[in-house]
PDB file of C-alpha atoms in Angstrom:
ATOM      1  CA  MET A 282     102.283 111.210  39.100  1.00 91.00           C
ATOM      2  CA  ILE A 283     104.924 113.799  39.518  1.00 96.00           C
ATOM      3  CA  PRO A 284     107.433 114.389  36.641  1.00 97.00           C
ATOM      4  CA  VAL A 285     111.041 113.607  37.366  1.00 98.00           C
ATOM      5  CA  ILE A 286     113.667 115.107  35.363  1.00 98.00           C
ATOM      6  CA  SER A 287     117.147 114.353  35.579  1.00 97.00           C
ATOM      7  CA  PHE A 288     120.340 116.789  35.136  1.00 97.00           C
ATOM      8  CA  VAL A 289     123.239 114.680  34.235  1.00 96.00           C
ATOM      9  CA  GLY A 290     126.657 115.365  32.876  1.00 94.00           C
ATOM     10  CA  ARG A 291     130.344 115.044  33.812  1.00 92.00           C
ATOM     11  CA  SER A 292     132.154 116.205  36.829  1.00 89.00           C
ATOM     12  CA  ASN A 293     132.299 120.177  37.167  1.00 90.00           C
ATOM     13  CA  CYS A 294     130.308 120.916  34.007  1.00 91.00           C
ATOM     14  CA  GLY A 295     127.906 122.924  36.146  1.00 92.00           C
ATOM     15  CA  LYS A 296     124.792 120.744  36.489  1.00 94.00           C
ATOM     16  CA  THR A 297     124.309 122.402  40.286  1.00 94.00           C
ATOM     17  CA  THR A 298     124.481 125.970  39.355  1.00 95.00           C
ATOM     18  CA  TYR A 299     122.585 125.485  36.093  1.00 97.00           C
ATOM     19  CA  LEU A 300     119.833 123.392  38.475  1.00 97.00           C
ATOM     20  CA  GLU A 301     119.429 126.492  40.635  1.00 97.00           C
ATOM     21  CA  LYS A 302     118.839 128.650  37.652  1.00 97.00           C
ATOM     22  CA  VAL A 303     116.175 126.398  36.596  1.00 98.00           C
ATOM     23  CA  ILE A 304     114.863 125.926  39.899  1.00 98.00           C
ATOM     24  CA  ARG A 305     114.655 130.143  39.980  1.00 98.00           C
ATOM     25  CA  GLU A 306     112.867 130.248  36.595  1.00 98.00           C
ATOM     26  CA  LEU A 307     110.089 127.961  38.020  1.00 98.00           C
ATOM     27  CA  LYS A 308     109.471 129.595  41.134  1.00 98.00           C
ATOM     28  CA  ILE A 309     109.082 132.677  39.751  1.00 97.00           C
ATOM     29  CA  ARG A 310     106.486 130.726  37.453  1.00 96.00           C
ATOM     30  CA  GLY A 311     104.615 129.853  40.678  1.00 97.00           C
ATOM     31  CA  TYR A 312     105.821 126.154  40.631  1.00 98.00           C
ATOM     32  CA  ARG A 313     106.712 123.769  43.461  1.00 97.00           C
ATOM     33  CA  VAL A 314     110.002 121.994  42.990  1.00 98.00           C
ATOM     34  CA  ALA A 315     111.730 119.610  44.687  1.00 98.00           C
ATOM     35  CA  THR A 316     115.368 117.905  44.330  1.00 97.00           C
ATOM     36  CA  ILE A 317     117.078 114.650  44.941  1.00 96.00           C
ATOM     37  CA  LYS A 318     120.713 114.687  44.913  1.00 92.00           C
ATOM     38  CA  HIS A 319     122.533 111.507  44.517  1.00 86.00           C
ATOM     39  CA  ASP A 320     125.749 111.326  46.869  1.00 74.00           C
ATOM     40  CA  VAL A 321     127.628 108.138  46.101  1.00 70.00           C
ATOM     41  CA  HIS A 322     130.222 108.952  48.834  1.00 65.00           C
ATOM     42  CA  GLY A 323     127.641 109.367  51.957  1.00 69.00           C
ATOM     43  CA  PHE A 324     126.581 112.299  53.865  1.00 69.00           C
ATOM     44  CA  GLU A 325     125.425 114.333  56.915  1.00 70.00           C
ATOM     45  CA  MET A 326     122.936 116.498  57.716  1.00 72.00           C
ATOM     46  CA  ASP A 327     123.087 116.487  61.264  1.00 76.00           C
ATOM     47  CA  GLN A 328     125.169 118.609  63.820  1.00 83.00           C
ATOM     48  CA  PRO A 329     126.969 116.644  66.622  1.00 87.00           C
ATOM     49  CA  GLY A 330     125.477 117.717  70.294  1.00 88.00           C
ATOM     50  CA  LYS A 331     122.229 118.692  68.838  1.00 89.00           C
ATOM     51  CA  ASP A 332     119.125 116.892  69.950  1.00 91.00           C
ATOM     52  CA  THR A 333     118.063 115.416  66.839  1.00 89.00           C
ATOM     53  CA  TRP A 334     122.132 114.120  66.367  1.00 90.00           C
ATOM     54  CA  ARG A 335     121.446 112.699  70.005  1.00 92.00           C
ATOM     55  CA  HIS A 336     118.289 110.958  68.968  1.00 94.00           C
ATOM     56  CA  ALA A 337     120.085 109.051  66.251  1.00 89.00           C
ATOM     57  CA  GLN A 338     123.223 108.621  68.292  1.00 92.00           C
ATOM     58  CA  ALA A 339     120.384 106.809  70.876  1.00 93.00           C
ATOM     59  CA  GLY A 340     119.550 104.480  67.897  1.00 92.00           C
ATOM     60  CA  ALA A 341     116.439 106.426  66.733  1.00 93.00           C
ATOM     61  CA  ASP A 342     115.854 104.836  63.135  1.00 93.00           C
ATOM     62  CA  VAL A 343     113.978 107.600  61.656  1.00 92.00           C
ATOM     63  CA  VAL A 344     114.621 111.529  63.046  1.00 93.00           C
ATOM     64  CA  CYS A 345     112.094 114.068  62.223  1.00 91.00           C
ATOM     65  CA  ILE A 346     112.593 118.085  63.269  1.00 90.00           C
ATOM     66  CA  SER A 347     110.081 120.331  62.386  1.00 92.00           C
ATOM     67  CA  SER A 348     109.744 124.410  62.549  1.00 92.00           C
ATOM     68  CA  PRO A 349     107.158 126.964  61.222  1.00 94.00           C
ATOM     69  CA  ASP A 350     108.803 126.864  57.875  1.00 94.00           C
ATOM     70  CA  LYS A 351     110.335 123.520  57.534  1.00 90.00           C
ATOM     71  CA  MET A 352     111.060 120.391  58.113  1.00 88.00           C
ATOM     72  CA  ALA A 353     113.797 117.332  57.567  1.00 88.00           C
ATOM     73  CA  MET A 354     113.350 113.712  58.061  1.00 89.00           C
ATOM     74  CA  ILE A 355     116.675 111.588  58.653  1.00 88.00           C
ATOM     75  CA  LYS A 356     115.931 107.761  58.242  1.00 91.00           C
ATOM     76  CA  ARG A 357     118.952 105.438  58.653  1.00 90.00           C
ATOM     77  CA  VAL A 358     118.740 102.726  56.057  1.00 91.00           C
ATOM     78  CA  ASP A 359     120.399  99.302  55.403  1.00 92.00           C
ATOM     79  CA  LYS A 360     121.028  99.718  51.942  1.00 92.00           C
ATOM     80  CA  GLU A 361     120.876 102.708  49.084  1.00 89.00           C
ATOM     81  CA  LEU A 362     117.269 102.915  48.171  1.00 92.00           C
ATOM     82  CA  ALA A 363     116.337 103.059  44.656  1.00 93.00           C
ATOM     83  CA  LEU A 364     115.691 106.662  43.366  1.00 95.00           C
ATOM     84  CA  ASP A 365     111.729 105.681  42.878  1.00 96.00           C
ATOM     85  CA  GLU A 366     111.762 104.477  46.547  1.00 95.00           C
ATOM     86  CA  VAL A 367     113.162 107.938  47.392  1.00 95.00           C
ATOM     87  CA  ILE A 368     110.459 109.857  45.277  1.00 96.00           C
ATOM     88  CA  ALA A 369     107.428 107.879  46.861  1.00 95.00           C
ATOM     89  CA  TYR A 370     108.398 110.512  50.140  1.00 94.00           C
ATOM     90  CA  ILE A 371     107.952 113.538  48.017  1.00 96.00           C
ATOM     91  CA  LYS A 372     104.386 114.961  47.777  1.00 94.00           C
ATOM     92  CA  ASP A 373     102.702 118.456  47.195  1.00 95.00           C
ATOM     93  CA  VAL A 374     105.135 119.118  44.567  1.00 98.00           C
ATOM     94  CA  ASP A 375     104.573 120.036  40.394  1.00 98.00           C
ATOM     95  CA  ILE A 376     107.805 118.669  39.683  1.00 98.00           C
ATOM     96  CA  ILE A 377     111.070 116.588  40.836  1.00 98.00           C
ATOM     97  CA  PHE A 378     114.873 117.350  39.729  1.00 98.00           C
ATOM     98  CA  THR A 379     117.220 114.920  40.199  1.00 97.00           C
ATOM     99  CA  GLU A 380     121.229 115.267  40.273  1.00 95.00           C
ATOM    100  CA  GLY A 381     123.128 112.768  39.201  1.00 84.00           C
ATOM    101  CA  TYR A 382     121.179 109.119  39.225  1.00 88.00           C
ATOM    102  CA  LYS A 383     122.566 109.043  35.624  1.00 88.00           C
ATOM    103  CA  ARG A 384     122.089 104.984  35.239  1.00 89.00           C
ATOM    104  CA  GLU A 385     117.878 105.567  36.098  1.00 90.00           C
ATOM    105  CA  ARG A 386     115.497 105.409  33.418  1.00 91.00           C
ATOM    106  CA  LYS A 387     114.432 108.959  33.578  1.00 95.00           C
ATOM    107  CA  ARG A 388     114.169 111.564  31.418  1.00 96.00           C
ATOM    108  CA  LYS A 389     117.797 113.376  31.467  1.00 97.00           C
ATOM    109  CA  ILE A 390     118.565 116.709  30.816  1.00 97.00           C
ATOM    110  CA  GLU A 391     122.346 116.701  30.216  1.00 96.00           C
ATOM    111  CA  ILE A 392     124.942 119.692  31.093  1.00 96.00           C
ATOM    112  CA  TYR A 393     127.771 120.036  29.112  1.00 96.00           C
ATOM    113  CA  ARG A 394     130.461 122.412  28.759  1.00 94.00           C
ATOM    114  CA  GLN A 395     132.963 122.306  26.077  1.00 93.00           C
ATOM    115  CA  ALA A 396     136.200 123.431  27.968  1.00 91.00           C
ATOM    116  CA  VAL A 397     135.380 120.855  30.631  1.00 90.00           C
ATOM    117  CA  CYS A 398     134.067 117.936  28.662  1.00 86.00           C
ATOM    118  CA  ASP A 399     135.616 116.099  25.717  1.00 86.00           C
ATOM    119  CA  SER A 400     132.184 115.061  24.605  1.00 89.00           C
ATOM    120  CA  PRO A 401     128.399 114.553  25.815  1.00 91.00           C
ATOM    121  CA  LEU A 402     128.025 111.572  28.667  1.00 89.00           C
ATOM    122  CA  PHE A 403     125.361 110.424  26.883  1.00 91.00           C
ATOM    123  CA  PRO A 404     123.576 109.667  23.124  1.00 89.00           C
ATOM    124  CA  LYS A 405     121.042 112.396  21.769  1.00 91.00           C
ATOM    125  CA  GLU A 406     118.592 109.699  21.629  1.00 93.00           C
ATOM    126  CA  ASP A 407     118.860 109.296  25.680  1.00 94.00           C
ATOM    127  CA  LEU A 408     118.403 112.967  26.214  1.00 96.00           C
ATOM    128  CA  LEU A 409     115.520 115.126  26.562  1.00 97.00           C
ATOM    129  CA  ALA A 410     117.320 118.101  25.853  1.00 97.00           C
ATOM    130  CA  ILE A 411     120.831 119.512  26.487  1.00 96.00           C
ATOM    131  CA  ALA A 412     121.976 122.718  27.932  1.00 97.00           C
ATOM    132  CA  THR A 413     125.609 123.817  26.845  1.00 95.00           C
ATOM    133  CA  ASP A 414     127.880 126.348  25.756  1.00 94.00           C
ATOM    134  CA  THR A 415     128.494 125.108  22.229  1.00 93.00           C
ATOM    135  CA  HIS A 416     126.386 123.728  19.097  1.00 91.00           C
ATOM    136  CA  LEU A 417     126.002 120.242  19.317  1.00 90.00           C
ATOM    137  CA  TYR A 418     122.718 118.800  17.719  1.00 89.00           C
ATOM    138  CA  ASP A 419     120.045 120.097  15.093  1.00 90.00           C
ATOM    139  CA  ASP A 420     117.228 117.283  16.523  1.00 93.00           C
ATOM    140  CA  ILE A 421     117.122 117.476  20.012  1.00 96.00           C
ATOM    141  CA  PRO A 422     116.164 120.774  22.088  1.00 97.00           C
ATOM    142  CA  GLN A 423     119.520 122.551  23.211  1.00 96.00           C
ATOM    143  CA  PHE A 424     119.245 125.772  25.694  1.00 97.00           C
ATOM    144  CA  PRO A 425     122.099 128.138  26.692  1.00 96.00           C
ATOM    145  CA  LEU A 426     124.157 127.480  29.975  1.00 94.00           C
ATOM    146  CA  ASP A 427     123.960 131.345  30.582  1.00 92.00           C
ATOM    147  CA  ASP A 428     119.974 131.765  30.637  1.00 89.00           C
ATOM    148  CA  ALA A 429     117.796 129.231  32.265  1.00 95.00           C
ATOM    149  CA  ARG A 430     114.529 130.877  31.273  1.00 97.00           C
ATOM    150  CA  GLU A 431     114.538 129.248  27.734  1.00 97.00           C
ATOM    151  CA  LEU A 432     114.681 125.593  29.571  1.00 98.00           C
ATOM    152  CA  ALA A 433     111.820 126.664  32.193  1.00 98.00           C
ATOM    153  CA  MET A 434     109.594 127.326  29.229  1.00 97.00           C
ATOM    154  CA  PHE A 435     110.278 124.542  27.263  1.00 97.00           C
ATOM    155  CA  LEU A 436     109.626 122.369  31.007  1.00 98.00           C
ATOM    156  CA  GLU A 437     106.482 124.384  31.603  1.00 96.00           C
ATOM    157  CA  ALA A 438     105.481 123.975  27.626  1.00 95.00           C
ATOM    158  CA  THR A 439     106.061 120.126  26.980  1.00 95.00           C
ATOM    159  CA  ILE A 440     106.060 118.679  30.788  1.00 96.00           C
ATOM    160  CA  LEU A 441     104.301 120.976  33.280  1.00 95.00           C
ATOM    161  CA  LYS A 442     101.308 122.179  30.945  1.00 87.00           C
ATOM    162  CA  PRO A 443     101.729 119.791  28.029  1.00 72.00           C
ATOM    163  CA  GLU A 444      97.551 119.903  27.048  1.00 67.00           C
ATOM    164  CA  GLN A 445      97.320 123.661  27.098  1.00 56.00           C
TER     165      GLN A 445
END
């Protein structure tokens, strides 16, 4: 089973920026990484007038596009899929990170920036770790926001290669 870690935090605390750093660090170490972003507002990936857009406009329920270096799938849904349903589509990776999905029961790493947030979003008991620019806790792993290497090493030791 592919491990799933949710990056959570209040708006504008730097979740995406920090997650980018963690992804880069794990890629340097040779890991295959997937991400799932939760968007409560809806999104558009296709471009009006392009062939795949035209297929969708004609009523296709699933539209895929494939090239020598990537592929994408857009699927119409009647209701938002549960996170585990989205995860089921992902194969051939070592770890899955989500951004958002704060209500899901997945291991969480909170991103907490003191200048932006009054307090952490979650109690420490609900967190695998916290990345922050201030000292918060002594009894859960805490990592600096300006350097994701330490968190990448922690994930490697505890999640990706725990038996070694």
